[in-house]
Short mmCIF file of C-alpha atoms in Angstrom, two decimals:
data_model
loop_
_atom_site.label_atom_id
_atom_site.label_comp_id
_atom_site.label_asym_id
_atom_site.label_seq_id
_atom_site.Cartn_x
_atom_site.Cartn_y
_atom_site.Cartn_z
CA MET A 1 64.22 -10.70 -80.36
CA GLU A 2 61.03 -12.38 -81.67
CA SER A 3 58.01 -10.14 -81.33
CA MET A 4 55.14 -11.32 -79.11
CA THR A 5 51.52 -11.82 -80.02
CA VAL A 6 49.29 -9.06 -78.58
CA THR A 7 45.66 -9.86 -77.69
CA ASN A 8 42.97 -7.24 -78.05
CA LYS A 9 39.66 -7.99 -76.27
CA VAL A 10 37.03 -6.37 -78.35
CA THR A 11 33.47 -5.76 -77.09
CA SER A 12 31.94 -3.37 -79.68
CA CYS A 13 31.65 -2.66 -83.36
CA GLU A 14 33.32 0.69 -83.03
CA GLN A 15 36.26 -0.81 -81.20
CA LEU A 16 36.83 -3.40 -83.97
CA GLN A 17 36.52 -0.75 -86.70
CA GLU A 18 39.14 1.44 -85.07
CA LEU A 19 41.40 -1.58 -84.59
CA PHE A 20 41.24 -2.47 -88.25
CA ARG A 21 41.85 1.10 -89.39
CA GLN A 22 44.93 1.37 -87.25
CA ALA A 23 46.15 -2.02 -88.39
CA GLN A 24 45.78 -1.00 -92.09
CA ALA A 25 47.73 2.21 -91.34
CA GLN A 26 50.52 0.38 -89.57
CA HIS A 27 50.53 -2.75 -91.81
CA GLN A 28 49.90 -4.77 -88.68
CA PRO A 29 48.60 -8.38 -89.32
CA VAL A 30 45.47 -9.23 -87.50
CA SER A 31 44.37 -12.80 -86.54
CA LEU A 32 40.86 -13.99 -85.65
CA TYR A 33 39.61 -17.57 -85.21
CA ARG A 34 43.03 -18.86 -86.25
CA LYS A 35 46.21 -19.49 -84.30
CA PRO A 36 48.30 -16.30 -84.50
CA ARG A 37 51.97 -16.27 -85.16
CA PRO A 38 54.49 -14.10 -83.18
CA GLY A 39 53.94 -10.42 -84.13
CA GLU A 40 50.31 -10.82 -85.14
CA MET A 41 47.58 -9.09 -83.28
CA LYS A 42 45.02 -11.48 -81.99
CA VAL A 43 41.35 -10.35 -81.62
CA ASP A 44 39.40 -11.87 -78.75
CA PHE A 45 35.56 -11.66 -78.62
CA SER A 46 35.05 -13.78 -75.54
CA LYS A 47 33.75 -10.86 -73.43
CA TRP A 48 31.36 -9.71 -76.21
CA ASN A 49 28.73 -12.19 -75.22
CA SER A 50 25.50 -10.62 -74.03
CA ILE A 51 22.29 -11.20 -76.01
CA ASP A 52 21.08 -7.99 -77.70
CA VAL A 53 17.46 -8.96 -78.49
CA PHE A 54 15.33 -11.96 -77.70
CA ASP A 55 12.10 -12.02 -79.64
CA ILE A 56 10.04 -15.05 -78.44
CA ASP A 57 6.98 -14.17 -80.57
CA ASN A 58 9.02 -14.24 -83.80
CA LEU A 59 11.34 -17.11 -82.72
CA MET A 60 14.40 -14.91 -83.24
CA VAL A 61 17.39 -13.75 -81.26
CA ILE A 62 20.10 -11.16 -82.08
CA VAL A 63 23.50 -11.95 -80.63
CA PRO A 64 27.12 -10.75 -80.69
CA PRO A 65 29.97 -13.02 -81.93
CA GLY A 66 31.35 -14.00 -78.47
CA ILE A 67 28.38 -15.91 -76.98
CA LEU A 68 28.94 -19.65 -76.80
CA LEU A 69 26.42 -22.00 -78.53
CA LYS A 70 25.87 -23.80 -75.19
CA ASP A 71 25.07 -20.50 -73.43
CA LEU A 72 22.78 -19.37 -76.20
CA ASN A 73 20.95 -22.70 -76.01
CA ALA A 74 20.68 -22.57 -72.26
CA VAL A 75 18.92 -19.19 -72.47
CA ALA A 76 16.71 -20.35 -75.28
CA ALA A 77 15.81 -23.59 -73.43
CA GLU A 78 14.53 -21.53 -70.48
CA LYS A 79 12.00 -20.02 -72.87
CA GLY A 80 11.09 -23.39 -74.45
CA LEU A 81 13.26 -22.80 -77.57
CA ARG A 82 16.49 -24.03 -79.09
CA PHE A 83 19.08 -23.07 -81.74
CA ILE A 84 19.13 -26.19 -83.91
CA PRO A 85 22.86 -26.09 -85.02
CA GLY A 86 23.87 -25.77 -81.37
CA ASP A 87 21.31 -28.24 -80.01
CA THR A 88 23.77 -31.08 -79.70
CA PRO A 89 26.98 -31.49 -77.67
CA PHE A 90 29.23 -31.39 -80.76
CA PHE A 91 29.84 -27.68 -80.84
CA ALA A 92 29.01 -26.74 -77.23
CA ASN A 93 32.08 -24.55 -76.75
CA LEU A 94 32.07 -22.87 -80.11
CA SER A 95 31.04 -19.20 -80.16
CA VAL A 96 28.44 -17.98 -82.57
CA GLY A 97 31.12 -16.03 -84.42
CA GLU A 98 33.34 -19.11 -84.75
CA TRP A 99 30.34 -21.15 -85.88
CA ALA A 100 29.60 -18.70 -88.62
CA TYR A 101 33.30 -18.39 -89.60
CA ARG A 102 33.37 -22.18 -90.17
CA GLY A 103 30.39 -21.97 -92.54
CA CYS A 104 27.53 -22.60 -90.13
CA PRO A 105 27.91 -26.42 -89.64
CA ASN A 106 24.81 -28.18 -88.46
CA PRO A 107 25.04 -31.71 -86.96
CA SER A 108 21.20 -31.83 -87.28
CA SER A 109 21.10 -31.02 -91.00
CA TRP A 110 19.59 -34.38 -91.99
CA LYS A 111 16.24 -33.45 -90.40
CA TYR A 112 16.44 -29.69 -90.07
CA GLY A 113 18.45 -28.50 -93.07
CA ALA A 114 21.69 -26.58 -93.57
CA GLY A 115 22.94 -24.45 -90.67
CA LYS A 116 22.85 -21.28 -92.80
CA GLN A 117 19.08 -21.48 -92.89
CA PHE A 118 19.15 -20.51 -89.27
CA LEU A 119 21.20 -17.35 -89.98
CA LEU A 120 18.71 -14.71 -91.14
CA GLY A 121 21.13 -11.85 -91.31
CA ALA A 122 24.19 -10.29 -89.78
CA SER A 123 26.31 -7.14 -89.53
CA TYR A 124 29.87 -7.30 -90.73
CA VAL A 125 32.92 -5.18 -90.18
CA PHE A 126 35.36 -5.28 -93.12
CA PRO A 127 39.19 -5.27 -92.72
CA ASN A 128 39.31 -1.66 -93.95
CA GLY A 129 37.07 -0.59 -91.02
CA ASP A 130 33.78 -0.19 -93.03
CA MET A 131 30.63 -1.84 -91.64
CA ALA A 132 27.50 -3.12 -93.37
CA PRO A 133 24.34 -5.05 -92.34
CA VAL A 134 23.09 -7.80 -94.65
CA GLY A 135 19.97 -9.98 -94.54
CA GLY A 136 17.09 -9.22 -92.24
CA LYS A 137 14.85 -10.53 -89.49
CA CYS A 138 12.76 -12.66 -91.86
CA ILE A 139 13.33 -14.67 -95.03
CA LYS A 140 11.34 -12.23 -97.20
CA ASN A 141 13.90 -9.54 -96.52
CA VAL A 142 16.52 -11.51 -98.49
CA THR A 143 16.23 -10.58 -102.15
CA GLY A 144 18.65 -10.97 -105.06
CA TYR A 145 22.06 -12.43 -104.19
CA ASP A 146 22.35 -13.80 -100.72
CA PHE A 147 25.23 -11.71 -99.41
CA THR A 148 24.92 -13.14 -95.92
CA ARG A 149 25.89 -16.60 -97.08
CA PHE A 150 28.70 -15.28 -99.28
CA LEU A 151 30.30 -13.48 -96.32
CA THR A 152 29.73 -16.54 -94.15
CA GLY A 153 31.53 -18.83 -96.51
CA ALA A 154 33.77 -21.15 -94.51
CA TYR A 155 37.12 -19.58 -93.65
CA ALA A 156 36.78 -16.89 -96.37
CA ASP A 157 38.40 -14.11 -94.26
CA LEU A 158 36.40 -11.43 -96.15
CA ALA A 159 34.74 -9.73 -93.11
CA VAL A 160 34.07 -10.15 -89.44
CA GLY A 161 30.52 -10.84 -88.21
CA VAL A 162 29.69 -8.64 -85.24
CA GLN A 163 25.93 -9.18 -84.84
CA TYR A 164 23.91 -12.21 -85.90
CA ILE A 165 20.13 -12.63 -86.39
CA ILE A 166 19.41 -16.21 -85.40
CA LYS A 167 16.35 -18.26 -86.06
CA LEU A 168 15.13 -20.39 -83.15
CA MET A 169 12.73 -23.36 -83.02
CA PRO A 170 10.57 -24.82 -80.15
CA GLN A 171 12.03 -27.55 -77.92
CA PRO A 172 10.76 -31.10 -78.75
CA ALA A 173 8.41 -32.73 -76.36
CA CYS A 174 10.39 -36.00 -76.49
CA ARG A 175 13.93 -37.13 -77.28
CA TYR A 176 15.46 -40.62 -77.39
CA ARG A 177 19.14 -41.25 -78.06
CA TYR A 178 20.75 -44.43 -79.49
CA ASP A 179 24.34 -45.73 -79.22
CA VAL A 180 24.73 -48.79 -81.46
CA THR A 181 27.52 -50.66 -83.15
CA PHE A 182 27.77 -52.69 -86.36
CA PRO A 183 30.41 -55.26 -87.21
CA ALA A 184 31.14 -53.82 -90.69
CA VAL A 185 30.89 -50.41 -92.39
CA SER A 186 28.50 -52.08 -94.86
CA GLY A 187 26.10 -52.81 -92.08
CA ALA A 188 26.22 -49.18 -90.88
CA THR A 189 25.55 -47.88 -94.42
CA GLN A 190 22.75 -50.51 -94.88
CA PHE A 191 21.14 -49.14 -91.64
CA VAL A 192 21.35 -45.59 -92.89
CA SER A 193 19.85 -46.58 -96.17
CA ALA A 194 16.90 -48.17 -94.32
CA LEU A 195 16.46 -44.97 -92.30
CA GLN A 196 16.46 -42.92 -95.49
CA SER A 197 13.40 -44.78 -96.68
CA ARG A 198 11.41 -43.67 -93.62
CA THR A 199 9.23 -40.53 -93.67
CA VAL A 200 10.49 -39.62 -90.14
CA MET A 201 14.25 -39.29 -89.64
CA PRO A 202 16.71 -38.79 -86.75
CA ALA A 203 17.44 -35.30 -85.61
CA TRP A 204 21.16 -36.07 -85.99
CA LEU A 205 23.42 -39.05 -86.68
CA PHE A 206 27.12 -39.44 -85.92
CA TRP A 207 29.30 -42.30 -87.19
CA ALA A 208 32.88 -43.27 -86.39
CA ASP A 209 34.93 -46.23 -87.56
CA GLU A 210 37.13 -48.22 -85.10
CA THR A 211 40.21 -46.01 -85.22
CA ALA A 212 38.47 -42.63 -85.14
CA GLY A 213 35.95 -43.82 -82.61
CA THR A 214 38.63 -45.09 -80.20
CA GLU A 215 40.25 -41.66 -80.25
CA LEU A 216 37.02 -39.66 -80.09
CA PHE A 217 35.35 -41.58 -77.24
CA GLY A 218 38.40 -42.47 -75.26
CA CYS A 219 37.77 -46.15 -75.15
CA GLU A 220 38.58 -49.16 -77.35
CA GLN A 221 35.95 -49.49 -80.02
CA GLN A 222 35.07 -52.62 -81.95
CA GLY A 223 33.17 -52.19 -85.20
CA GLN A 224 31.36 -49.22 -86.54
CA ARG A 225 29.60 -46.97 -84.00
CA ILE A 226 26.60 -44.82 -84.67
CA LEU A 227 25.08 -42.33 -82.22
CA PHE A 228 21.84 -40.72 -83.17
CA GLU A 229 18.76 -39.05 -81.62
CA LEU A 230 15.05 -39.12 -82.36
CA ASP A 231 13.01 -36.04 -81.43
CA GLY A 232 9.43 -34.80 -81.83
CA ASN A 233 6.18 -35.34 -80.03
CA GLU A 234 5.99 -38.42 -77.78
CA THR A 235 3.69 -40.50 -79.98
CA GLU A 236 5.84 -39.90 -83.03
CA VAL A 237 9.12 -40.73 -81.27
CA LEU A 238 7.85 -43.94 -79.64
CA ALA A 239 6.39 -45.12 -82.92
CA PHE A 240 9.67 -44.38 -84.75
CA LYS A 241 11.67 -46.08 -81.98
CA ALA A 242 9.83 -49.33 -82.51
CA ALA A 243 10.68 -49.23 -86.22
CA VAL A 244 14.35 -48.32 -85.48
CA ASP A 245 14.80 -51.14 -83.02
CA SER A 246 13.76 -53.54 -85.77
CA LEU A 247 16.11 -51.92 -88.35
CA VAL A 248 19.09 -52.13 -86.04
CA ALA A 249 18.60 -55.84 -85.45
CA SER A 250 18.10 -56.57 -89.13
CA CYS A 251 21.42 -54.83 -90.00
CA GLN A 252 23.29 -56.93 -87.32
CA GLY A 253 23.59 -53.92 -85.03
CA LYS A 254 23.43 -53.96 -81.31
CA ALA A 255 23.50 -51.59 -78.35
CA ALA A 256 27.00 -50.50 -77.43
CA VAL A 257 28.37 -52.41 -74.45
CA GLU A 258 29.23 -49.18 -72.71
CA ALA A 259 27.35 -46.04 -73.82
CA VAL A 260 29.39 -42.90 -74.44
CA ALA A 261 28.47 -39.25 -74.64
CA ALA A 262 28.48 -37.44 -77.96
CA PRO A 263 31.88 -35.70 -78.16
CA ASP A 264 32.41 -31.93 -78.23
CA ILE A 265 34.42 -31.43 -81.40
CA SER A 266 34.56 -27.63 -81.18
CA PHE A 267 38.34 -27.42 -81.24
CA LEU A 268 39.19 -30.95 -82.30
CA GLU A 269 41.19 -29.62 -85.24
CA THR A 270 43.58 -27.76 -82.99
CA ALA A 271 44.69 -30.98 -81.19
CA ALA A 272 48.45 -31.45 -81.03
CA ASN A 273 50.17 -34.57 -82.37
CA ARG A 274 47.12 -35.55 -84.29
CA PHE A 275 45.49 -34.34 -87.50
CA TRP A 276 41.79 -33.85 -87.79
CA LEU A 277 39.96 -32.33 -90.73
CA CYS A 278 36.19 -31.74 -90.73
CA ASP A 279 33.81 -30.70 -93.58
CA GLU A 280 36.23 -31.26 -96.49
CA LEU A 281 34.65 -34.39 -98.04
CA LYS A 282 31.00 -35.12 -98.92
CA ILE A 283 30.40 -38.65 -100.25
CA PRO A 284 27.14 -40.53 -100.87
CA TYR A 285 26.72 -42.87 -97.92
CA GLN A 286 26.42 -45.89 -100.27
CA ALA A 287 29.97 -45.16 -101.48
CA VAL A 288 31.52 -44.87 -98.03
CA PRO A 289 32.64 -48.49 -97.83
CA ALA A 290 34.51 -48.12 -101.15
CA PHE A 291 36.01 -44.79 -100.00
CA ARG A 292 37.08 -46.26 -96.67
CA ASP A 293 38.84 -49.10 -98.50
CA PHE A 294 40.65 -46.56 -100.66
CA PHE A 295 41.59 -44.49 -97.55
CA ALA A 296 43.00 -47.60 -95.87
CA SER A 297 45.09 -48.53 -98.91
CA GLU A 298 46.57 -44.98 -99.02
CA LEU A 299 47.44 -45.13 -95.33
CA THR A 300 49.13 -48.53 -95.82
CA LYS A 301 51.34 -47.02 -98.59
CA ARG A 302 52.45 -44.45 -96.09
CA SER A 303 52.80 -46.78 -93.10
CA ALA A 304 50.27 -44.51 -91.37
CA GLN A 305 47.15 -44.95 -89.20
CA GLY A 306 43.93 -43.03 -89.33
CA GLY A 307 40.16 -43.26 -89.43
CA LEU A 308 36.93 -41.76 -90.79
CA TRP A 309 33.94 -40.35 -89.03
CA GLY A 310 31.10 -37.87 -89.51
CA GLN A 311 27.46 -37.30 -90.47
CA LEU A 312 27.14 -40.52 -92.48
CA ALA A 313 23.59 -39.98 -93.59
CA GLU A 314 24.40 -36.54 -94.96
CA GLY A 315 27.55 -37.84 -96.59
CA LYS A 316 29.82 -35.46 -94.55
CA ILE A 317 32.95 -37.51 -93.91
CA HIS A 318 35.79 -36.24 -91.68
CA VAL A 319 39.33 -37.48 -91.60
CA TYR A 320 41.56 -38.43 -88.67
CA LEU A 321 45.33 -39.11 -88.96
CA LYS A 322 47.23 -40.51 -86.00
CA GLN A 323 50.41 -38.72 -87.20
CA ASN A 324 51.02 -35.57 -89.24
CA LEU A 325 52.33 -36.98 -92.50
CA PRO A 326 55.16 -35.26 -94.51
CA ASP A 327 53.22 -36.01 -97.75
CA ARG A 328 49.87 -34.98 -96.38
CA ASP A 329 49.20 -32.80 -99.44
CA ASP A 330 49.53 -35.83 -101.74
CA LEU A 331 47.28 -37.90 -99.52
CA PHE A 332 44.48 -35.27 -99.56
CA ALA A 333 44.85 -34.81 -103.33
CA ALA A 334 44.21 -38.49 -103.73
CA LEU A 335 41.28 -38.47 -101.30
CA GLN A 336 39.77 -35.49 -103.09
CA THR A 337 40.10 -37.27 -106.47
CA GLN A 338 38.54 -40.48 -105.15
CA ALA A 339 35.68 -38.63 -103.49
CA LYS A 340 34.76 -36.99 -106.79
CA ALA A 341 35.13 -40.28 -108.63
CA LEU A 342 32.54 -41.83 -106.26
CA GLY A 343 30.09 -39.07 -106.90
CA GLY A 344 31.00 -36.85 -103.98
CA THR A 345 32.33 -33.29 -103.62
CA VAL A 346 35.07 -31.45 -101.76
CA SER A 347 34.68 -28.18 -100.01
CA GLY A 348 38.20 -26.78 -100.63
CA LYS A 349 38.79 -26.34 -96.90
CA TYR A 350 42.10 -28.23 -97.00
CA THR A 351 43.41 -26.01 -99.84
CA ARG A 352 42.20 -22.90 -98.00
CA LEU A 353 43.75 -23.65 -94.68
CA TYR A 354 46.90 -25.53 -95.57
CA GLN A 355 47.86 -24.50 -99.05
CA GLY A 356 47.07 -20.80 -98.79
CA GLY A 357 44.44 -20.53 -101.52
CA SER A 358 40.73 -20.67 -102.30
CA THR A 359 38.99 -22.90 -104.79
CA GLY A 360 35.65 -23.15 -106.57
CA PRO A 361 33.55 -20.91 -108.74
CA LEU A 362 33.67 -18.00 -106.24
CA ALA A 363 37.43 -17.97 -105.79
CA ALA A 364 38.06 -15.06 -108.23
CA ILE A 365 35.26 -13.05 -106.66
CA GLU A 366 36.63 -13.67 -103.21
CA LYS A 367 40.15 -12.56 -104.17
CA SER A 368 38.84 -9.39 -105.85
CA PHE A 369 36.60 -8.62 -102.84
CA LYS A 370 39.51 -9.21 -100.42
CA LYS A 371 41.87 -6.91 -102.33
CA GLN A 372 39.37 -4.04 -102.32
CA LEU A 373 38.27 -4.20 -98.68
CA ASP A 374 41.55 -5.35 -97.15
CA PRO A 375 44.07 -3.29 -99.11
CA GLY A 376 47.00 -4.15 -96.75
CA LEU A 377 46.00 -7.81 -96.63
CA ILE A 378 46.25 -7.69 -92.88
CA PHE A 379 43.39 -9.93 -91.88
CA ASN A 380 44.33 -13.67 -91.50
CA ARG A 381 46.78 -13.04 -94.29
CA ARG A 382 49.09 -15.99 -93.77
CA GLU A 383 48.56 -19.69 -93.91
CA VAL A 384 48.37 -20.80 -90.28
CA THR A 385 48.36 -24.57 -89.73
CA VAL A 386 46.36 -25.54 -86.70
CA ASN A 387 48.65 -28.37 -85.71
CA GLU A 388 51.97 -26.49 -85.74
#
C-alpha cells in the first residue's frame, strides 16, 4: 500500500526544530513550498501568521513565514505604509516565507529595486535542527558577506526562514494605472525604450504577448498588452501621465478595449495541463523581439503553442507552454543559449526544479553547505515537478 503524505502544521521555531531533528533520526523526507510525494512529510506554516513587531517610526515590521503578502499589506496600509514587493496584485496570495523562498521577486523592481533590498534580516532553522539569525534591523548591521541573501537564494533548500525583518515604505499620495495594447512587440519595446529615457518611471510594468495574455487575462487578446502604474505625489503623477499619453500614441499604442485586472500569479506555476516558468530568463528589452521570433520558431519545430510575458522593462521574461512537451529540456536548453547570445542571463531555476541540480558560481558552496547541515538529505531532497 502506498504511504500517504502527512501534513504538520507548524507555528513556532521550536516545533520546526524538533520536527527536523526527528526527521533526520528517522530518515523521513520533509517537503516545504513544493508539492510533496506520497510518504513525504509536508510542513504547513499557514497558521503561523501573526505579526511579531510593527515599528512605524523605523518603517520596519517583523513577521513569521505564514502571513500572506496581501494581509501584511492590508495591515501596513492602515498605518499609511506598504511592503513594495507585495504592493501589487501579482503575489497577493503568496506568504512571506514563500516569497523569500522564491528569491524575493519584486514586480516593482524597475522603480524601487530588487526585492531582497526589502529583506533586512531573518532567522533560519537548518534541516539539522540548528537555528541562526542573520542580518539586522538596519542596513549598517550587514557587514562582510551577505548571508541573508545567500540563504534566500531562489529554491536553494538550504534552510527555512522562520522570522523576517521587512522594510516598509510610505503609501504614495497618487496612483494611476494604464492598460494599453500595441500591434507588434517592436512597438511595445519602443514604448519601454521611451520610458527608459525619462527621469520618472512607472512603479511596475507587466507585458504579455497574444498567447500568454489570452491565458492570463481570460479573454482573447490582440497584439501586445502592457499594464503599468504610476505612483508618487499628485503633481508628479499628473505631469508624468501627460508625457506617457503622448508616448503611447507615438508608439501606435491605444487603450485596451476592455480593461483587465493585473493577475495574481502566486501559484501560476502549479497549474495543471499547462507549463509556466517565471524568473528563468533575463533579456535586454531591445532584444525581446528577436528572442520572441526564436521562441516561435522553436515551438513550430515541435508543433507546440506558447507565449512570453513578464517585466519587460527589467528584462525578466517568463515562459508559457500550452502543453507539457516531452522534449522540454531540449527546448529550454535552446532558450537559455539564445538568451545568453542576445546579451541576457539565465537564473538556473529550470535546472534546479526540473533537472535536480544547481548551477552558477555558488553551486559548489551550496552543495557543501547542504551536506553539512542536512546530513540525511531529508529537506526537499527530490526533484518534484510542479505540473505532475
